[in-house]
Structure formats: structure tokens, C-alpha cells
PDB file of C-alpha atoms and ligand atoms in Angstrom:
ATOM      1  CA  MET A1125     -31.008 -80.683  87.012  1.00 67.00           C
ATOM      2  CA  VAL A1126     -30.247 -84.313  86.144  1.00 66.00           C
ATOM      3  CA  LYS A1127     -26.760 -85.241  87.186  1.00 94.00           C
ATOM      4  CA  THR A1128     -24.378 -88.017  86.222  1.00 97.00           C
ATOM      5  CA  ALA A1129     -21.256 -89.229  88.056  1.00 98.00           C
ATOM      6  CA  ILE A1130     -18.572 -91.774  87.320  1.00 98.00           C
ATOM      7  CA  PHE A1131     -17.241 -93.775  90.235  1.00 98.00           C
ATOM      8  CA  TYR A1132     -14.060 -95.625  89.282  1.00 98.00           C
ATOM      9  CA  GLY A1133     -11.329 -97.801  90.786  1.00 98.00           C
ATOM     10  CA  SER A1134      -7.997 -98.104  89.087  1.00 98.00           C
ATOM     11  CA  SER A1135      -4.734 -99.799  90.058  1.00 98.00           C
ATOM     12  CA  THR A1136      -2.318 -98.656  87.390  1.00 98.00           C
ATOM     13  CA  GLY A1137      -4.232 -95.881  85.811  1.00 98.00           C
ATOM     14  CA  ASN A1138      -5.984 -97.449  82.829  1.00 98.00           C
ATOM     15  CA  THR A1139      -9.488 -97.273  84.239  1.00 98.00           C
ATOM     16  CA  GLU A1140      -8.811 -93.810  85.546  1.00 98.00           C
ATOM     17  CA  SER A1141      -7.824 -92.645  82.139  1.00 98.00           C
ATOM     18  CA  VAL A1142     -10.958 -94.168  80.531  1.00 98.00           C
ATOM     19  CA  ALA A1143     -13.128 -92.635  83.238  1.00 98.00           C
ATOM     20  CA  LYS A1144     -11.699 -89.222  82.527  1.00 98.00           C
ATOM     21  CA  ARG A1145     -12.319 -89.660  78.806  1.00 98.00           C
ATOM     22  CA  ILE A1146     -15.954 -90.555  79.479  1.00 98.00           C
ATOM     23  CA  SER A1147     -16.447 -87.698  81.914  1.00 97.00           C
ATOM     24  CA  GLU A1148     -15.172 -85.171  79.322  1.00 96.00           C
ATOM     25  CA  LYS A1149     -17.538 -86.539  76.689  1.00 96.00           C
ATOM     26  CA  ILE A1150     -20.697 -86.386  78.807  1.00 96.00           C
ATOM     27  CA  ASN A1151     -19.769 -83.713  81.338  1.00 94.00           C
ATOM     28  CA  ALA A1152     -20.064 -86.105  84.304  1.00 96.00           C
ATOM     29  CA  ASP A1153     -18.452 -85.666  87.741  1.00 97.00           C
ATOM     30  CA  LEU A1154     -15.636 -88.038  88.562  1.00 97.00           C
ATOM     31  CA  TYR A1155     -14.879 -89.909  91.823  1.00 98.00           C
ATOM     32  CA  ASP A1156     -12.082 -92.301  92.676  1.00 98.00           C
ATOM     33  CA  VAL A1157     -13.603 -94.951  94.967  1.00 98.00           C
ATOM     34  CA  ALA A1158     -10.273 -95.169  96.871  1.00 98.00           C
ATOM     35  CA  LYS A1159     -11.491 -91.956  98.491  1.00 98.00           C
ATOM     36  CA  LYS A1160     -14.687 -93.603  99.645  1.00 98.00           C
ATOM     37  CA  PRO A1161     -17.111 -91.077  98.142  1.00 98.00           C
ATOM     38  CA  ILE A1162     -20.189 -92.462  99.968  1.00 97.00           C
ATOM     39  CA  ASN A1163     -21.933 -89.149 100.682  1.00 97.00           C
ATOM     40  CA  GLU A1164     -21.693 -88.125  97.094  1.00 97.00           C
ATOM     41  CA  ILE A1165     -23.884 -90.921  95.792  1.00 97.00           C
ATOM     42  CA  ALA A1166     -27.149 -89.254  96.821  1.00 96.00           C
ATOM     43  CA  GLU A1167     -26.537 -86.209  94.589  1.00 96.00           C
ATOM     44  CA  TYR A1168     -26.767 -88.199  91.310  1.00 97.00           C
ATOM     45  CA  ASP A1169     -29.541 -89.660  89.184  1.00 96.00           C
ATOM     46  CA  ASN A1170     -27.213 -91.583  86.839  1.00 97.00           C
ATOM     47  CA  LEU A1171     -24.126 -93.476  87.979  1.00 98.00           C
ATOM     48  CA  ILE A1172     -21.414 -94.975  85.754  1.00 98.00           C
ATOM     49  CA  LEU A1173     -19.333 -97.525  87.698  1.00 98.00           C
ATOM     50  CA  GLY A1174     -15.909 -98.342  86.250  1.00 99.00           C
ATOM     51  CA  THR A1175     -13.538-100.982  87.494  1.00 99.00           C
ATOM     52  CA  SER A1176     -10.470-102.904  86.326  1.00 98.00           C
ATOM     53  CA  THR A1177     -10.135-106.663  86.959  1.00 98.00           C
ATOM     54  CA  THR A1178      -7.547-108.154  89.222  1.00 98.00           C
ATOM     55  CA  GLY A1179      -6.739-111.576  90.659  1.00 98.00           C
ATOM     56  CA  ILE A1180      -8.744-114.123  88.649  1.00 98.00           C
ATOM     57  CA  GLY A1181     -11.828-112.137  87.655  1.00 98.00           C
ATOM     58  CA  ASP A1182     -11.848-110.081  90.907  1.00 98.00           C
ATOM     59  CA  LEU A1183     -12.863-106.545  91.549  1.00 98.00           C
ATOM     60  CA  GLN A1184     -10.233-103.847  91.584  1.00 98.00           C
ATOM     61  CA  THR A1185      -8.940-103.485  95.131  1.00 98.00           C
ATOM     62  CA  ASP A1186     -10.385-100.061  95.978  1.00 98.00           C
ATOM     63  CA  TRP A1187     -13.731-101.219  94.659  1.00 98.00           C
ATOM     64  CA  GLU A1188     -13.445-104.372  96.748  1.00 98.00           C
ATOM     65  CA  ASP A1189     -13.117-102.128  99.817  1.00 98.00           C
ATOM     66  CA  PHE A1190     -15.987 -99.856  98.805  1.00 98.00           C
ATOM     67  CA  ILE A1191     -18.549-102.102  97.186  1.00 98.00           C
ATOM     68  CA  SER A1192     -20.528-103.051 100.287  1.00 95.00           C
ATOM     69  CA  ASP A1193     -20.725 -99.373 101.405  1.00 96.00           C
ATOM     70  CA  PHE A1194     -21.830 -98.494  97.866  1.00 97.00           C
ATOM     71  CA  SER A1195     -24.516-101.178  97.577  1.00 93.00           C
ATOM     72  CA  ASN A1196     -25.827-100.486 101.045  1.00 95.00           C
ATOM     73  CA  ALA A1197     -26.298 -96.803 100.228  1.00 96.00           C
ATOM     74  CA  ASP A1198     -29.739 -95.761  98.959  1.00 96.00           C
ATOM     75  CA  ILE A1199     -29.298 -96.397  95.256  1.00 97.00           C
ATOM     76  CA  SER A1200     -32.902 -97.250  94.557  1.00 97.00           C
ATOM     77  CA  GLY A1201     -34.279 -95.348  91.616  1.00 97.00           C
ATOM     78  CA  LYS A1202     -30.933 -94.570  90.166  1.00 97.00           C
ATOM     79  CA  VAL A1203     -29.859 -95.551  86.657  1.00 98.00           C
ATOM     80  CA  ILE A1204     -26.547 -97.478  86.678  1.00 98.00           C
ATOM     81  CA  ALA A1205     -24.191 -98.393  83.879  1.00 98.00           C
ATOM     82  CA  ILE A1206     -21.058-100.464  84.421  1.00 98.00           C
ATOM     83  CA  PHE A1207     -17.787-100.653  82.509  1.00 99.00           C
ATOM     84  CA  ALA A1208     -14.764-102.839  83.184  1.00 99.00           C
ATOM     85  CA  LEU A1209     -11.228-103.164  81.924  1.00 98.00           C
ATOM     86  CA  GLY A1210      -9.496-106.481  81.444  1.00 98.00           C
ATOM     87  CA  ASP A1211      -6.837-108.307  79.504  1.00 98.00           C
ATOM     88  CA  SER A1212      -8.355-110.802  77.145  1.00 98.00           C
ATOM     89  CA  ASP A1213      -5.009-112.340  76.229  1.00 98.00           C
ATOM     90  CA  SER A1214      -3.277-112.898  79.623  1.00 98.00           C
ATOM     91  CA  PHE A1215      -6.575-113.559  81.472  1.00 98.00           C
ATOM     92  CA  SER A1216      -8.574-115.154  78.723  1.00 98.00           C
ATOM     93  CA  ASP A1217     -10.617-117.352  81.135  1.00 98.00           C
ATOM     94  CA  SER A1218     -11.682-114.519  83.437  1.00 98.00           C
ATOM     95  CA  PHE A1219     -12.032-111.620  81.043  1.00 98.00           C
ATOM     96  CA  VAL A1220     -13.509-108.540  82.736  1.00 98.00           C
ATOM     97  CA  GLY A1221     -14.846-110.676  85.549  1.00 98.00           C
ATOM     98  CA  SER A1222     -14.992-107.646  87.778  1.00 98.00           C
ATOM     99  CA  MET A1223     -17.926-106.294  85.903  1.00 98.00           C
ATOM    100  CA  GLU A1224     -20.111-109.243  87.061  1.00 98.00           C
ATOM    101  CA  LYS A1225     -19.063-108.561  90.700  1.00 98.00           C
ATOM    102  CA  ILE A1226     -20.501-105.093  90.559  1.00 98.00           C
ATOM    103  CA  TYR A1227     -23.584-106.263  88.715  1.00 98.00           C
ATOM    104  CA  GLN A1228     -24.376-108.889  91.342  1.00 98.00           C
ATOM    105  CA  GLU A1229     -24.038-106.312  94.092  1.00 97.00           C
ATOM    106  CA  VAL A1230     -26.380-103.731  92.625  1.00 97.00           C
ATOM    107  CA  LYS A1231     -28.848-105.775  90.718  1.00 96.00           C
ATOM    108  CA  ASN A1232     -31.433-106.268  93.449  1.00 95.00           C
ATOM    109  CA  LYS A1233     -31.246-102.719  94.898  1.00 96.00           C
ATOM    110  CA  GLY A1234     -34.063-101.161  93.008  1.00 96.00           C
ATOM    111  CA  CYS A1235     -31.927 -99.408  90.445  1.00 96.00           C
ATOM    112  CA  LYS A1236     -32.223 -99.716  86.671  1.00 97.00           C
ATOM    113  CA  ILE A1237     -29.074-101.246  85.156  1.00 98.00           C
ATOM    114  CA  VAL A1238     -28.442-100.159  81.540  1.00 98.00           C
ATOM    115  CA  GLY A1239     -25.710-100.502  78.954  1.00 98.00           C
ATOM    116  CA  PHE A1240     -25.451-104.247  78.290  1.00 98.00           C
ATOM    117  CA  THR A1241     -23.340-104.796  75.183  1.00 98.00           C
ATOM    118  CA  ASN A1242     -22.757-107.566  72.661  1.00 97.00           C
ATOM    119  CA  THR A1243     -19.611-109.656  72.707  1.00 98.00           C
ATOM    120  CA  ASP A1244     -18.708-109.329  69.000  1.00 97.00           C
ATOM    121  CA  GLY A1245     -15.122-108.337  68.326  1.00 98.00           C
ATOM    122  CA  TYR A1246     -13.633-109.568  71.642  1.00 98.00           C
ATOM    123  CA  GLU A1247     -11.105-112.420  71.751  1.00 97.00           C
ATOM    124  CA  TYR A1248     -11.275-114.362  74.970  1.00 98.00           C
ATOM    125  CA  ASP A1249     -12.146-117.914  76.094  1.00 98.00           C
ATOM    126  CA  GLU A1250     -14.475-117.165  78.994  1.00 98.00           C
ATOM    127  CA  SER A1251     -15.988-114.231  80.766  1.00 98.00           C
ATOM    128  CA  PRO A1252     -18.094-114.464  83.951  1.00 98.00           C
ATOM    129  CA  SER A1253     -19.653-111.106  82.966  1.00 98.00           C
ATOM    130  CA  ILE A1254     -21.898-112.405  80.269  1.00 98.00           C
ATOM    131  CA  ILE A1255     -25.653-112.854  80.976  1.00 97.00           C
ATOM    132  CA  ASN A1256     -28.026-114.005  78.190  1.00 96.00           C
ATOM    133  CA  GLY A1257     -25.242-113.611  75.692  1.00 97.00           C
ATOM    134  CA  GLN A1258     -24.352-109.984  76.529  1.00 98.00           C
ATOM    135  CA  PHE A1259     -21.708-108.341  78.720  1.00 98.00           C
ATOM    136  CA  VAL A1260     -23.481-106.758  81.650  1.00 98.00           C
ATOM    137  CA  GLY A1261     -21.777-103.466  80.725  1.00 98.00           C
ATOM    138  CA  LEU A1262     -18.980-102.164  78.555  1.00 98.00           C
ATOM    139  CA  ALA A1263     -15.892-104.334  78.295  1.00 98.00           C
ATOM    140  CA  LEU A1264     -12.611-102.620  77.418  1.00 99.00           C
ATOM    141  CA  ASP A1265      -9.196-104.034  76.798  1.00 98.00           C
ATOM    142  CA  GLU A1266      -6.455-101.441  76.859  1.00 98.00           C
ATOM    143  CA  ASP A1267      -3.765-104.123  76.796  1.00 98.00           C
ATOM    144  CA  ASN A1268      -4.733-105.752  73.491  1.00 98.00           C
ATOM    145  CA  GLN A1269      -7.392-103.739  71.735  1.00 98.00           C
ATOM    146  CA  ALA A1270      -6.781-100.141  72.711  1.00 98.00           C
ATOM    147  CA  GLU A1271      -7.445 -99.020  69.206  1.00 98.00           C
ATOM    148  CA  LEU A1272     -11.096-100.112  69.591  1.00 98.00           C
ATOM    149  CA  THR A1273     -11.696 -98.216  72.868  1.00 98.00           C
ATOM    150  CA  GLU A1274     -12.734 -94.891  71.449  1.00 98.00           C
ATOM    151  CA  GLU A1275     -15.395 -96.351  69.219  1.00 98.00           C
ATOM    152  CA  ARG A1276     -16.585 -98.735  71.947  1.00 98.00           C
ATOM    153  CA  ILE A1277     -16.977 -95.835  74.360  1.00 98.00           C
ATOM    154  CA  ASN A1278     -18.819 -93.665  71.819  1.00 98.00           C
ATOM    155  CA  ASN A1279     -21.270 -96.411  70.881  1.00 98.00           C
ATOM    156  CA  TRP A1280     -21.931 -97.220  74.465  1.00 98.00           C
ATOM    157  CA  LEU A1281     -22.516 -93.618  75.461  1.00 98.00           C
ATOM    158  CA  ASP A1282     -25.010 -93.235  72.578  1.00 98.00           C
ATOM    159  CA  GLN A1283     -26.778 -96.321  73.979  1.00 98.00           C
ATOM    160  CA  ILE A1284     -26.870 -95.353  77.671  1.00 98.00           C
ATOM    161  CA  LYS A1285     -27.743 -91.730  77.029  1.00 96.00           C
ATOM    162  CA  GLN A1286     -31.097 -92.942  75.753  1.00 96.00           C
ATOM    163  CA  GLU A1287     -31.728 -94.711  79.072  1.00 96.00           C
ATOM    164  CA  PHE A1288     -30.351 -92.180  81.500  1.00 96.00           C
ATOM    165  CA  LYS A1289     -32.652 -89.733  83.241  1.00 90.00           C
TER     166      LYS A1289
HETATM  167  C1  FMN B1056      -2.539-109.077  89.010  1.00 50.45           C
HETATM  168  C2  FMN B1056      -3.473-108.826  87.911  1.00 50.45           C
HETATM  169  C3  FMN B1056      -4.570-109.685  87.726  1.00 50.45           C
HETATM  170  C4  FMN B1056      -5.411-109.426  86.593  1.00 50.45           C
HETATM  171  N1  FMN B1056      -6.518-110.257  86.470  1.00 50.45           N
HETATM  172  C5  FMN B1056      -7.339-110.056  85.386  1.00 50.45           C
HETATM  173  C6  FMN B1056      -8.475-110.901  85.126  1.00 50.45           C
HETATM  174  O1  FMN B1056      -8.733-111.889  85.877  1.00 50.45           O
HETATM  175  N2  FMN B1056      -9.258-110.665  84.096  1.00 50.45           N
HETATM  176  C7  FMN B1056      -9.021-109.678  83.192  1.00 50.45           C
HETATM  177  O2  FMN B1056      -9.776-109.459  82.209  1.00 50.45           O
HETATM  178  N3  FMN B1056      -7.953-108.829  83.421  1.00 50.45           N
HETATM  179  C8  FMN B1056      -7.132-108.999  84.442  1.00 50.45           C
HETATM  180  N4  FMN B1056      -6.030-108.177  84.618  1.00 50.45           N
HETATM  181  C9  FMN B1056      -5.784-107.091  83.634  1.00 50.45           C
HETATM  182  C10 FMN B1056      -6.174-105.661  84.138  1.00 50.45           C
HETATM  183  O3  FMN B1056      -7.542-105.631  84.495  1.00 50.45           O
HETATM  184  C11 FMN B1056      -5.940-104.666  82.994  1.00 50.45           C
HETATM  185  O4  FMN B1056      -4.567-104.638  82.703  1.00 50.45           O
HETATM  186  C12 FMN B1056      -6.465-103.235  83.292  1.00 50.45           C
HETATM  187  O5  FMN B1056      -6.291-102.448  82.115  1.00 50.45           O
HETATM  188  C13 FMN B1056      -5.773-102.565  84.466  1.00 50.45           C
HETATM  189  O6  FMN B1056      -6.454-101.344  84.730  1.00 50.45           O
HETATM  190  P1  FMN B1056      -6.083-100.381  85.910  1.00 50.45           P
HETATM  191  O7  FMN B1056      -4.755 -99.782  85.554  1.00 50.45           O
HETATM  192  O8  FMN B1056      -7.102 -99.374  85.925  1.00 50.45           O
HETATM  193  O9  FMN B1056      -6.064-101.161  87.195  1.00 50.45           O
HETATM  194  C14 FMN B1056      -5.170-108.388  85.698  1.00 50.45           C
HETATM  195  C15 FMN B1056      -4.026-107.607  85.886  1.00 50.45           C
HETATM  196  C16 FMN B1056      -3.172-107.812  86.979  1.00 50.45           C
HETATM  197  C17 FMN B1056      -1.988-106.913  87.121  1.00 50.45           C
END
């Protein structure tokens, strides 16, 4: 059976809450990267990686501690989709910068990265997570645009479900 898991890192609960919402919608297993779920990676065909942004465009702290273990695991052949939370008002020059950090770590590991999204409807000055005019995953802003989160998640899931195994 094809299996999907969400690996998330969350400092104050926003990313955790989004990860739970996504897992309920698609019946995916849920892992907090603070618990270093390295052995669990092998069980899954599809991986959704969720992080919040800290510092100036940095990875969430638990992800920072886990990312090299994760990217050194055998993730070749897996389908990966990334989402990140940020605050486009207070951190308008580094909006969802954490997403790009994950992308850079996994992009040359033989996995298929899916779920790029367009930047329409967001209000920020700069984001490091845009490549060829698209976010490298799903950007969410619970601080300023929480009312758009549900629709953004649903649209994104429709998109990535087509590309998942
Ligand atoms: C110290 C600190 C630094 C942050 N830096 C950024 C940033 O550079 N870019 C951004 O988009 N959001 C930034 N944020 C906003 C958080 O990513 C956002 O509030 C997120 O929803 C927190 O999710 P969490 O509770 O899962 O950690 C920062 C928040 C804090 C507290």
C-alpha cells in the first residue's frame, strides 16, 4: 500500500496545527521532527515536509537539528512536497525562507519534488523560496492571512495528490 507521512517542525504550534489539518484530510501519518523520526522515513513513498521560519529566513529549530540526518537518509525515489509558515508582515524580506532551506537539502537526492505554487495573493517584499517565479512549496501565513489557509491547503492537496505515488 502506498503510504504518505508528514514530518513537521513547529516552535509555537502553528505548523503543528496545519500539519494535523493536512493529515486528517489525506489520512497521512504525522511525525514531529523534534523526536528525530529517522527510522520512519523508509516506510513511506510520499513525504510532506512542514516547517516554520525563524531567525531571518531560517529553518525551524528542530528541523535545523534534523535536516542533515533527513537528507542523508535514503530518500531517493520518494515524492516530496514542502510547506512553510511565515509572517509576511513582520518578516517581509525573508518570507517563508525556511522552505528554500529544505528544498536545497533534498533537491539533489534523487527524489521528485512536487507542489510548487504561484505567488499570487501574498503580500511580502522578498522571499528566498521563489524559483522561476514560484514558491518551491506551499506558503502559509497564519499571522496575517489565516483566513486563506484552508483554501490554500485544499488547492495544494488537489495538486500534489496528482503527483504522489
Ligand atoms: C524569532 C522569530 C523569527 C521569525 N522569522 C521569520 C522569517 O524570517 N520569515 C518569516 O516568514 N517568518 C518568520 N517568523 C514567523 C513564524 O514563522 C510564524 O509566526 C509561524 O507561524 C510560526 O510557526 P510555529 O508556531 O509552527 O513555529 C519568525 C518568528 C519568530 C518568533
